[in-house]
Coordinates of C-alpha atoms in Angstrom, one line a residue:
M1 CA 61.7 203.2 45.9
K2 CA 58.4 201.5 45.0
F3 CA 54.7 201.8 45.7
G4 CA 53.3 199.1 47.9
T5 CA 49.8 198.5 49.3
S6 CA 49.6 202.1 50.6
G7 CA 52.1 204.7 49.4
L8 CA 55.8 204.8 48.5
R9 CA 58.1 202.8 50.7
G10 CA 61.9 202.3 51.1
L11 CA 64.9 202.5 53.4
S12 CA 65.1 205.8 55.1
V13 CA 68.7 206.4 53.9
D14 CA 67.5 205.9 50.3
L15 CA 64.4 208.1 50.7
K16 CA 66.2 211.1 52.2
G17 CA 67.5 213.8 49.8
R18 CA 67.3 213.0 46.1
A19 CA 64.5 210.4 46.2
S20 CA 62.1 212.5 48.3
A21 CA 62.7 215.6 46.2
L22 CA 62.3 213.5 43.0
Y23 CA 58.9 212.0 44.0
A24 CA 57.5 215.2 45.4
T25 CA 58.4 216.9 42.1
A26 CA 56.8 214.1 40.1
F27 CA 53.7 214.3 42.2
A28 CA 53.5 218.1 41.6
R29 CA 54.0 217.5 37.9
H30 CA 51.2 214.9 37.9
L31 CA 48.8 217.3 39.7
L32 CA 49.5 220.2 37.3
E33 CA 49.5 218.2 34.1
S34 CA 46.3 216.3 35.0
G35 CA 44.5 219.5 35.9
Q36 CA 43.9 218.4 39.5
A37 CA 45.7 221.5 40.8
K38 CA 47.3 224.7 39.6
A39 CA 50.3 226.7 40.4
G40 CA 50.0 228.7 43.7
D41 CA 47.6 226.2 45.3
P42 CA 48.2 225.1 48.9
I43 CA 49.5 221.6 49.4
F44 CA 49.6 220.1 52.9
I45 CA 52.4 218.1 54.5
G46 CA 52.3 215.9 57.6
R47 CA 54.7 213.4 59.2
D48 CA 55.1 210.7 61.8
F49 CA 57.7 210.5 64.6
R50 CA 60.4 208.6 62.8
D51 CA 63.9 210.2 63.0
S52 CA 64.0 210.5 59.3
S53 CA 60.6 212.1 58.8
P54 CA 61.5 215.8 59.5
E55 CA 64.3 215.8 56.9
I56 CA 62.2 214.0 54.3
S57 CA 59.3 216.4 55.0
A58 CA 61.6 219.5 54.6
T59 CA 63.0 218.1 51.4
C60 CA 59.4 217.6 50.0
I61 CA 58.4 221.1 51.1
G62 CA 61.4 222.6 49.2
A63 CA 60.6 220.5 46.1
L64 CA 56.9 221.4 46.1
A65 CA 57.6 225.1 46.5
R66 CA 60.0 225.0 43.5
A67 CA 57.3 223.2 41.5
G68 CA 55.0 226.2 42.0
F69 CA 52.8 225.1 45.0
R70 CA 52.4 226.8 48.4
P71 CA 53.4 224.1 51.0
V72 CA 51.6 224.2 54.4
D73 CA 53.2 222.3 57.3
C74 CA 50.6 220.3 59.4
G75 CA 53.2 218.8 61.7
T76 CA 53.1 215.4 63.4
L77 CA 49.5 214.2 63.3
P78 CA 47.4 211.1 62.2
T79 CA 47.1 210.5 58.5
P80 CA 43.3 210.6 58.6
A81 CA 43.5 214.1 60.2
L82 CA 45.7 215.3 57.4
A83 CA 43.4 213.8 54.8
L84 CA 40.3 215.4 56.4
Y85 CA 41.9 218.8 56.5
S86 CA 43.1 218.5 52.9
L87 CA 39.6 217.4 51.7
Q88 CA 38.0 220.4 53.5
H89 CA 40.3 222.7 51.6
G90 CA 40.1 220.9 48.3
A91 CA 43.9 220.6 48.3
A92 CA 46.5 217.8 47.7
S93 CA 48.7 216.5 50.6
L94 CA 51.6 214.3 51.4
M95 CA 52.1 212.3 54.6
I96 CA 55.6 211.3 55.5
T97 CA 55.3 207.9 57.2
G98 CA 56.4 204.3 57.0
S99 CA 53.3 203.3 59.0
H100 CA 54.0 200.2 61.0
I101 CA 57.3 199.1 59.3
P102 CA 60.7 199.3 61.1
A103 CA 62.3 202.7 62.0
D104 CA 65.0 202.3 59.4
R105 CA 62.3 202.5 56.7
N106 CA 60.0 205.3 55.7
G107 CA 57.6 206.3 53.0
I108 CA 55.3 208.9 51.5
K109 CA 51.5 208.7 51.1
F110 CA 50.1 211.0 48.4
Y111 CA 46.6 212.5 48.4
R112 CA 44.9 214.3 45.5
P113 CA 42.5 217.1 46.3
D114 CA 39.6 214.6 46.3
G115 CA 41.4 212.0 48.4
E116 CA 43.9 209.2 48.3
I117 CA 45.6 208.5 45.0
A118 CA 44.6 205.5 42.9
K119 CA 46.8 202.9 41.2
Q120 CA 46.7 204.9 37.9
D121 CA 48.1 207.9 39.8
E122 CA 50.9 205.8 41.2
T123 CA 51.8 204.8 37.6
A124 CA 51.8 208.4 36.5
I125 CA 53.9 209.6 39.4
S126 CA 56.4 206.8 38.8
S127 CA 56.6 207.7 35.1
F128 CA 57.2 211.4 35.9
A129 CA 59.9 210.4 38.4
D130 CA 61.6 208.2 35.7
A131 CA 61.5 211.1 33.2
I132 CA 62.7 213.8 35.7
G133 CA 65.4 211.7 37.3
G134 CA 66.5 209.7 34.3
A135 CA 70.2 209.2 33.4
D136 CA 71.2 210.3 36.9
Q137 CA 70.0 213.8 36.2
A138 CA 70.8 216.3 39.0
I139 CA 67.9 217.0 41.3
D140 CA 67.6 220.1 43.6
E141 CA 67.5 218.6 47.1
A142 CA 67.3 221.9 49.0
R143 CA 65.0 221.8 52.0
G144 CA 62.3 224.3 52.6
T145 CA 60.0 225.7 55.3
A146 CA 56.3 226.3 55.3
E147 CA 53.5 228.0 57.1
D148 CA 52.4 226.0 60.2
Q149 CA 48.7 225.0 60.3
S150 CA 49.1 222.0 62.7
G151 CA 46.7 223.5 65.2
P152 CA 43.7 224.0 63.0
C153 CA 44.4 220.6 61.3
E154 CA 44.3 218.7 64.6
E155 CA 41.3 220.6 65.9
L156 CA 39.2 219.7 62.8
F157 CA 39.9 216.0 63.4
F158 CA 39.1 216.3 67.1
E159 CA 35.8 218.0 66.3
R160 CA 34.8 215.2 63.9
N161 CA 35.5 212.5 66.5
A162 CA 33.9 214.5 69.4
A163 CA 30.6 214.4 67.5
L164 CA 30.4 210.6 66.8
L165 CA 29.0 209.5 70.2
P166 CA 26.6 211.0 72.8
G167 CA 28.1 213.0 75.6
G168 CA 29.5 210.8 78.4
A169 CA 29.2 207.7 76.2
L170 CA 32.3 206.0 77.6
S171 CA 31.7 206.9 81.3
G172 CA 32.5 203.9 83.5
L173 CA 35.2 202.5 81.1
K174 CA 38.8 202.5 82.3
V175 CA 40.8 202.7 79.1
G176 CA 44.6 202.4 78.7
V177 CA 46.2 204.2 75.8
Y178 CA 49.4 202.6 74.6
Q179 CA 51.0 205.8 73.4
H180 CA 54.4 204.4 72.2
S181 CA 55.4 206.6 69.2
T182 CA 52.1 206.9 67.3
V183 CA 51.1 210.4 66.2
A184 CA 47.6 209.5 67.4
R185 CA 48.7 209.2 71.1
D186 CA 47.6 212.6 72.4
L187 CA 44.5 212.9 70.3
L188 CA 43.3 209.5 71.5
V189 CA 43.6 210.6 75.1
R190 CA 41.8 213.8 74.4
V191 CA 38.9 212.2 72.6
L192 CA 38.4 209.5 75.2
L193 CA 38.5 212.0 78.0
H194 CA 35.9 214.0 76.1
Y195 CA 33.5 211.0 76.3
G196 CA 34.0 210.5 80.0
A197 CA 36.4 207.5 80.0
D198 CA 38.9 207.1 82.8
V199 CA 42.1 207.2 80.7
V200 CA 45.5 205.8 81.7
P201 CA 48.3 206.8 79.3
L202 CA 50.9 204.0 79.0
G203 CA 54.3 203.3 77.3
R204 CA 55.0 206.7 75.8
S205 CA 58.3 206.6 73.9
E206 CA 60.5 209.3 72.3
T207 CA 62.2 206.5 70.2
F208 CA 60.2 205.2 67.3
I209 CA 58.6 201.8 68.0
P210 CA 57.0 200.0 65.0
V211 CA 53.7 198.6 66.1
D212 CA 51.9 196.4 63.5
T213 CA 48.3 196.3 64.6
E214 CA 47.5 193.5 62.0
A215 CA 50.2 191.1 63.4
V216 CA 50.7 192.2 67.0
S217 CA 54.0 190.9 68.3
E218 CA 54.2 188.7 71.4
D219 CA 56.3 191.4 73.1
T220 CA 53.5 193.9 72.6
I221 CA 50.8 191.5 73.8
A222 CA 52.9 190.8 76.9
L223 CA 52.9 194.6 77.6
L224 CA 49.2 194.8 77.1
R225 CA 48.4 191.9 79.4
G226 CA 50.7 193.3 82.1
W227 CA 49.3 196.8 82.0
T228 CA 45.7 195.5 81.9
A229 CA 46.2 193.5 85.1
E230 CA 48.3 196.1 86.8
H231 CA 45.8 199.0 86.2
R232 CA 42.6 196.8 86.1
L233 CA 41.7 198.1 82.7
D234 CA 38.6 197.4 80.6
T235 CA 40.7 197.8 77.4
I236 CA 43.8 199.2 76.0
V237 CA 43.7 201.1 72.7
S238 CA 46.4 202.3 70.3
A239 CA 47.3 202.8 66.7
D240 CA 50.2 202.3 64.3
G241 CA 52.9 204.9 63.6
D242 CA 50.7 207.2 61.5
G243 CA 47.5 206.6 63.3
D244 CA 45.4 205.0 60.6
R245 CA 45.2 201.4 61.9
P246 CA 43.5 200.7 65.2
L247 CA 44.5 198.5 68.1
V248 CA 42.0 197.4 70.7
S249 CA 42.6 194.8 73.4
N250 CA 40.0 193.2 75.6
E251 CA 39.9 193.1 79.4
T252 CA 42.7 190.5 79.5
G253 CA 45.0 192.4 77.2
E254 CA 44.3 190.2 74.2
P255 CA 44.1 192.2 70.9
L256 CA 40.8 192.0 68.9
R257 CA 41.3 191.4 65.2
G258 CA 41.1 194.5 63.0
D259 CA 38.5 193.0 60.7
L260 CA 36.2 192.5 63.8
L261 CA 36.7 196.2 64.7
G262 CA 35.7 197.1 61.1
L263 CA 32.7 194.9 61.3
I264 CA 31.6 196.5 64.6
A265 CA 32.0 199.9 63.0
A266 CA 30.0 198.8 59.9
N267 CA 27.1 197.9 62.2
F268 CA 27.5 201.1 64.2
L269 CA 27.3 203.1 61.0
E270 CA 24.3 201.0 59.7
A271 CA 26.2 200.6 56.4
K272 CA 24.5 199.3 53.3
V273 CA 27.7 198.4 51.4
V274 CA 30.9 197.2 52.9
V275 CA 34.1 196.8 50.8
T276 CA 36.9 194.8 52.3
P277 CA 39.9 192.8 51.1
V278 CA 39.8 189.0 50.6
T279 CA 42.0 188.7 53.7
S280 CA 39.3 189.9 56.0
N281 CA 37.3 187.2 58.0
S282 CA 35.0 185.0 55.9
G283 CA 32.3 185.4 58.5
I284 CA 31.7 189.0 57.7
E285 CA 29.1 188.3 55.0
A286 CA 26.7 186.7 57.6
A287 CA 27.4 189.3 60.4
G288 CA 25.4 192.3 59.2
S289 CA 22.6 193.5 57.0
F290 CA 24.9 194.9 54.3
A291 CA 26.2 193.8 51.0
V292 CA 29.9 192.8 51.0
V293 CA 32.4 193.5 48.1
R294 CA 35.8 191.7 48.3
T295 CA 38.9 193.2 46.8
R296 CA 42.7 192.8 46.6
V297 CA 44.7 193.9 49.6
G298 CA 45.5 197.7 49.9
S299 CA 43.5 200.9 50.4
P300 CA 43.6 201.8 46.7
Y301 CA 41.6 198.7 45.9
V302 CA 39.1 199.2 48.7
I303 CA 38.6 202.8 47.5
A304 CA 38.1 201.6 43.9
G305 CA 35.5 199.2 45.2
M306 CA 33.7 201.9 47.2
D307 CA 33.8 204.3 44.2
E308 CA 32.2 201.6 42.0
A309 CA 29.4 201.1 44.5
V310 CA 28.8 204.9 44.7
A311 CA 28.8 205.1 40.9
G312 CA 26.2 202.3 40.9
G313 CA 23.9 204.5 42.9
K314 CA 24.6 202.9 46.4
N315 CA 24.6 205.0 49.5
Q316 CA 25.9 204.4 53.1
V317 CA 29.1 202.9 51.5
M318 CA 32.1 202.2 53.6
G319 CA 35.1 199.9 53.7
F320 CA 37.7 198.5 56.0
E321 CA 40.9 196.6 55.7
A322 CA 41.9 193.5 57.8
N323 CA 44.0 195.8 59.9
G324 CA 40.8 197.6 61.0
G325 CA 41.5 200.9 59.2
L326 CA 38.1 202.3 58.2
L327 CA 37.1 204.3 55.1
T328 CA 33.9 206.0 54.3
A329 CA 32.8 206.9 50.7
T330 CA 29.5 208.6 51.4
P331 CA 28.1 210.8 54.2
F332 CA 26.8 209.0 57.3
T333 CA 24.4 210.3 59.9
I334 CA 25.9 209.6 63.2
N335 CA 24.6 210.7 66.6
G336 CA 22.1 212.9 64.7
Q337 CA 24.8 214.7 62.7
E338 CA 26.2 214.2 59.3
A339 CA 29.8 212.9 59.1
L340 CA 31.3 213.8 55.7
P341 CA 33.1 211.1 53.7
L342 CA 36.7 210.3 54.7
P343 CA 38.0 207.8 52.1
T344 CA 41.2 207.0 53.8
R345 CA 42.1 204.6 56.6
D346 CA 41.0 205.9 60.0
S347 CA 41.7 204.3 63.4
F348 CA 39.5 206.5 65.6
L349 CA 36.0 205.6 64.4
P350 CA 36.5 201.8 64.8
I351 CA 38.0 202.3 68.3
L352 CA 35.2 204.5 69.4
S353 CA 32.4 202.4 68.0
T354 CA 33.9 199.2 69.6
L355 CA 34.2 200.9 73.0
Y356 CA 30.7 202.3 72.7
L357 CA 29.3 198.9 72.0
A358 CA 30.9 197.5 75.1
A359 CA 29.7 200.5 77.2
T360 CA 26.1 200.3 76.0
Q361 CA 25.9 196.5 76.3
K362 CA 27.7 196.6 79.7
K363 CA 29.7 193.6 78.7
P364 CA 33.5 193.0 78.6
L365 CA 35.0 193.1 75.2
S366 CA 35.8 189.4 75.2
A367 CA 32.0 188.8 75.4
V368 CA 31.3 191.4 72.7
A369 CA 33.7 189.7 70.4
A370 CA 32.5 186.2 71.1
A371 CA 28.9 187.2 70.3
Y372 CA 29.8 187.6 66.7
R373 CA 30.7 183.9 66.4
M374 CA 33.3 184.5 63.7
P375 CA 35.7 181.8 62.5
V376 CA 39.0 182.0 64.5
A377 CA 41.5 183.8 62.3
A378 CA 45.3 184.1 62.6
A379 CA 48.1 185.5 60.4
D380 CA 51.8 185.7 60.4
R381 CA 54.7 186.3 58.0
L382 CA 58.1 185.0 57.1
E383 CA 60.4 188.0 57.2
N384 CA 63.5 188.5 55.0
F385 CA 61.8 186.1 52.5
P386 CA 63.2 186.9 49.1
V387 CA 60.7 188.5 46.7
E388 CA 62.1 186.2 43.9
T389 CA 61.3 183.1 46.0
S390 CA 57.8 184.3 46.7
A391 CA 57.2 184.9 43.0
R392 CA 58.5 181.4 42.1
L393 CA 56.3 179.8 44.8
M394 CA 53.1 181.6 43.6
T395 CA 53.9 180.8 39.9
H396 CA 54.3 177.1 40.9
L397 CA 51.0 177.0 42.9
R398 CA 49.1 178.7 40.1
Q399 CA 50.6 176.6 37.4
S400 CA 48.3 173.6 38.0
D401 CA 45.7 172.2 40.4
T402 CA 48.1 169.2 40.8
N403 CA 50.9 171.5 42.1
L404 CA 48.5 173.1 44.5
A405 CA 47.1 169.8 45.8
A406 CA 50.6 168.3 46.3
F407 CA 51.8 171.4 48.1
L408 CA 48.8 171.3 50.5
D409 CA 48.6 167.5 50.8
P410 CA 50.2 167.4 54.3
I411 CA 47.6 170.0 55.5
G412 CA 44.4 169.0 53.8
Q413 CA 42.4 168.5 50.6
V414 CA 41.6 171.5 48.3
A415 CA 37.9 172.2 48.0
A416 CA 37.9 175.7 46.4
K417 CA 40.4 178.5 45.7
S418 CA 40.4 182.3 45.1
D419 CA 43.1 184.2 43.2
I420 CA 41.9 187.7 43.9
D421 CA 45.2 188.5 45.8
G422 CA 47.6 185.6 46.4
L423 CA 46.0 182.2 46.7
R424 CA 43.2 181.7 49.2
V425 CA 42.2 178.1 49.6
T426 CA 39.2 176.6 51.3
L427 CA 40.0 173.0 52.4
A428 CA 37.6 170.1 52.4
D429 CA 37.1 170.5 56.2
R430 CA 36.1 174.2 55.7
R431 CA 39.4 175.5 57.1
I432 CA 40.9 178.4 55.1
I433 CA 44.6 179.0 54.3
H434 CA 45.8 182.0 52.2
F435 CA 49.3 182.6 50.9
R436 CA 50.2 186.1 49.8
P437 CA 53.6 187.8 49.2
S438 CA 53.8 191.2 50.9
G439 CA 53.2 194.2 48.6
N440 CA 55.9 196.4 50.0
A441 CA 58.5 194.2 51.8
P442 CA 60.5 190.9 51.4
E443 CA 57.9 189.0 53.3
M444 CA 55.6 186.0 52.7
R445 CA 52.3 186.2 54.5
C446 CA 50.0 183.4 55.6
Y447 CA 46.4 183.9 56.8
V448 CA 44.3 181.1 58.2
E449 CA 40.8 180.4 59.6
A450 CA 39.6 177.5 61.6
E451 CA 36.8 176.7 64.1
T452 CA 39.0 176.9 67.2
E453 CA 42.0 179.0 68.4
E454 CA 44.2 176.0 68.6
G455 CA 43.1 174.8 65.2
A456 CA 44.0 178.2 63.7
R457 CA 47.4 178.3 65.4
S458 CA 48.2 174.8 64.2
L459 CA 47.1 175.5 60.6
L460 CA 49.2 178.7 60.7
R461 CA 52.3 176.8 61.8
Q462 CA 51.7 174.2 59.2
G463 CA 51.3 176.8 56.5
L464 CA 54.5 178.7 57.3
D465 CA 56.5 175.4 57.7
T466 CA 55.3 174.2 54.3
I467 CA 56.4 177.5 52.7
K468 CA 59.9 177.2 54.3
D469 CA 60.2 173.5 53.3
W470 CA 59.4 174.3 49.7
A471 CA 61.8 177.2 49.6
K472 CA 64.6 175.0 50.9
A473 CA 63.9 172.4 48.3
N474 CA 63.6 174.7 45.4

């Protein structure tokens, strides 16, 4: 087990039983010893639709009860709904989810009473886990049950989203909802109907389907295109497994990039400070009247950037990741009402703000997206790419400018580079290529930007091929 860009991740078979009991106990110990919670406090637990999630959830409930807490079961629901409910009650929470990764993997996201854990919390939890479970010490893996508060938890999140737009704001839009196995599937339909949209549920599955909204598969895009044409839809919306990353396609079924959704939401909120990772589109700085802070990839780094802005006296502070998951660090006045901070990834607000923009402008989403005149971006990954090979490659590229120039020589000349997270290189012709090992899987990721779609696709192919050639030779 290890912490990645967002939470603890691992194979489901490894996380079941001992590991989930161990890390839930370690989290409880961290909360108690840091003074963030006390014995008898409630602690909320949610989960996604993976086959392994109910067992892992029950094991965590048992461990948390033995550690002195009062576990509360919030059922299957979006991660931002669990986070909002926990914040309202000033209580910690755990979300059992592997997000968008394959069904044979799972994970746990941890929340303090004031929001998502930070990197220092991850270190403390890992240290407690090492101490508690050291030397193969026996761990009580008995499962437990808890009071069910899934109804009030879901209702609070619905009420938040039902207040974001004017009544009937999406009337006239025909919206498909790709339901697959996301825990957001029923709430998305309910919220869109509330705003007057003509909603068509699509592709509901009782078997878990991993949908990566940051790197939408060709099979998924084919589904979106087919449904769009068949039902004459204006858009299809969806989310990943735990409902914290949005997916929005245009009137042809082509997905919009997550960072564009985040940008649209930033303008909708009239944000003054936007915090986003280095992997988000380079055109964001020129696309709004806000200051932009760049960070490493992962919600803990975005949250740290937002916290720093708030500590510096800034207001109307928000952030988003390249996958479109949106976070708010301060209150925002939306539709005449105050929306409280929700400093964890949320898929609903970016979906709603994007559809609202299309509805108010009476334009197809392709035209809405084109009006931003962003550089064309693309991303992909090499799966089953050994972590050791990724580390050797990054060490080699960072070792000298000569190594980096030789590696990229078949692609272009290096003009500038950034080492915030991986290596992001601006070429002499202003194209951008970024190499970054995944934070939670044996994958090597490549992100690119170019002036045209064909140019971005070509650069992406070159980047991935160059990585593979280097790996074979070294």
